[in-house]
Amino acid sequence: MLSRTADHLYWMARYIERAENTARMLDVNMSTSLLPQSAEQAALGWRAMLGISELQAAFDARHPLLTAADVLDFMVRDPNNPSSIQSCMQAARENARAVRGSLTTEVWETHNDTWLQLQQRLAEGLLQRDPQQLFEWVKYRSHLSRGVTIGTMLKDEAFFFIRLGTFLERADNAARIIDVKFHDSGEGQELLPAGRGNGIGHKQRDFYYWAAVLRSVSAFEVYRKAYRDVITPERVAELLILRGDMPRSLAACLNEVCDNLEKVRNSRSGEVERRAGLLRAELRYGRIEDILHQGLHGYLTGFLERINDLGGRVSQDFLVPLAAS
Amino acid sequence: MSAAYDEMYAADRKVREHYRGYESWLAAQSAQTMTNKRAEADLVFRRVGITFAVYGEAAGTERLIPFDVIPRIIPAAEWQQLEGGLKQRVRALNMFLNDVYHGQDIIRAGKVPADQVFKNSQYRPEMQGIDVPGGIYAHISGIDIVRAGAGEYYVLEDNLRVPSGVSYMLENRKMMMRLFPDLFARNRVAPVAHYPDVLLENLRSVAPQGVDDPLVVVLTPGMYNSAYFEHAFLAQQMGVELVEGQDLFVQDSAVYMRTTRGPQRVDVIYRRVDDDFLDPLVFRPDSTLGVPGLLSAYRAGKVTLANAIGTGIADDKSIYPFVPDMIEFYLGEKPLLANVPTYKCRNRDEMEVALAKVPELVIKEVHNAGGYGMLVGPAATKAEIEEFRAKILRDPANFIAQPTLALSTCPTYVEAGIAPRHIDLRPYVLSGSQISIVPGGLTRVALREGSLVVNSSQGGGTKDTWVLEG
């Protein structure tokens, strides 16, 4: 297929996935900010979220003070923030429009309709009135676009590039979501491998934090089902990083990335496949104890760098128009 | 200007035979139902993204073309007549193009003046002597037809470059079937949905010689072009790639597209990019929409362009008056469809008649299209009329003049209810190994009261066009 077409499809998928994960992150922050805590602690939560999204500086440049309302506005509707939900959905829609001929009618209409409805919702003040309903809606529109894609598109290259975009973006965002909770729950302390049940001081607060992380990736019930036990940070980390059967875990994302890379393989993609495969193998055979021993933040930072490297290579090998050869 | 022919009503508000079924159905609908349906249509067009960009407004501004839910209906016998006339006309136009770019018999026979052709900016010397598959130049033609007087059909204009609008023919039908399924159970309306199939077959049939399984692409200027929706739509419906200039390159006189697996050979390009922008090495050097070297590949016969380069010489308004002569010259037949009588201002005596009658006439610049650069005398101010008089005197050859036709009207929803509005018709004629026409076309309607300008860029809307089966 055309490199340019593949590029639009890939980014269409990345942007809608990013919008979803931003909504998830905001949603969980809203929930935790409602817990009894000091105003400073609440602000810390929002700040951590901006930090992990690498948006702190951009936010500070526009807002002298940090308030929840300003963060929400910045992350949801600010057109100057390329990662705001509105910017992402617009970018997804523009990419879809550029290649609407390569999409099924349903896929295109889903993206177009999402965009039109978002504008309407924002104009009606839903963000101010009921932000969590808006986040819920964003998640469902993303579910819908994925479902329509799977349910109507031919399983050919177009489909594989869409999937590749979805899971590279999800891997990146999921790692950030895990990391943000580390930032704001630990007050700088590393999550160290602790003896089982070795309660960390504020046990109850921790429960709410980790439950919120789980909820943000729709994994609360999954956790209960998988462990049938109390919530511990180690297991949460294990579930979200290493469990291949948990659809938003890093391991699951890498499985999909590798599978789809293999399907679009070309004469120059050997190296990106090797690197993705190596990362997959590490997740498949890794142990959470070792990751925690190394330090979760350090581990996730390294992971993000590797995802970024894979993204760059995908662009280079497939998406930049190949010169005559 | 006498009262216009109404498509639905004859004298004394008597409903014409072919509209009876529809009219009685419409009379039975409540005003609320119709209001709801019209709102639904608007919503769906927006969701589907059937929009066009308006030039002169901020990039990316998208607008809906107003859609009117009252169909324009053509009875079977009339359509047959039209179809015959259209095929005849397009056949002659293709023969004319082949002749202009080869032996020029018609010029030597004195039927068309040489300077009309060779001094015309639409004549492409680069095409001289080039053979194109099947001698077909205009693979896709949109012929604008109007009705005037007591309902006689006239050809107003031939569009042989990159005629647009066919996607609206298809989407309008889809919309009507969605809004009013019962109507289609009651009326035998000829289907149009197979147009993309016929188009693809047509494009494949004109592939370069020796290519068994040709690869067809649609070339678009990109998503900010006013007709982008249509380009994407047709590519999708035919199941071919929609490419931009940057996706193609030429090597060893062959055209390739850049794919995720390396270069892939392209055989037929349904291009929706104007001649001037196709190849920066030959035409406009500042064009970023084209493909450097495309003309050389084309001249070498390694790729087919649809439509061919240089078709503008046959649909130019200064050539239009000669089309009836072409039909007689090439086919030895009488034209089945009439031209609108036209004053060629380049001829002194015709110009003088025209100048004296400007307030009654429609004045058109010969190279313009889309409703731009024209004057409708009866609707013009004194100052506008004087301005055009001066323009004609300055450069007579640049203008033609035609009587202001009382275009037929069709009942149309307007703010105050249903009222007659002027319409035209653009059927699409496909030429390849044979000539085919899907029964129907795009009916455009001038929504402003009394307006005769139907172009979407000038506030026109569209209607579904029904050809009834006999």
Short mmCIF file of C-alpha atoms in Angstrom, two decimals, chain B residues 32 48 57 69 91 106 112 228 233 253 274 311 390 408 447:
data_model
loop_
_atom_site.label_atom_id
_atom_site.label_comp_id
_atom_site.label_asym_id
_atom_site.label_seq_id
_atom_site.Cartn_x
_atom_site.Cartn_y
_atom_site.Cartn_z
CA GLN B 32 -43.65 17.76 9.98
CA VAL B 48 -20.78 10.96 6.27
CA GLU B 57 -12.32 30.79 2.61
CA VAL B 69 -35.54 16.13 -1.19
CA ARG B 91 -18.16 10.37 -29.77
CA ILE B 106 -11.58 19.45 -39.75
CA VAL B 112 -13.19 25.12 -37.48
CA TYR B 228 -11.65 15.81 -2.35
CA PHE B 233 -15.22 8.28 -2.66
CA SER B 253 9.57 6.40 -18.58
CA ASP B 274 -5.68 20.02 -13.97
CA THR B 311 -9.05 17.92 -23.77
CA ALA B 390 -16.10 47.44 -22.26
CA SER B 408 -36.86 24.84 -16.51
CA LEU B 447 -31.83 28.06 -4.63
#
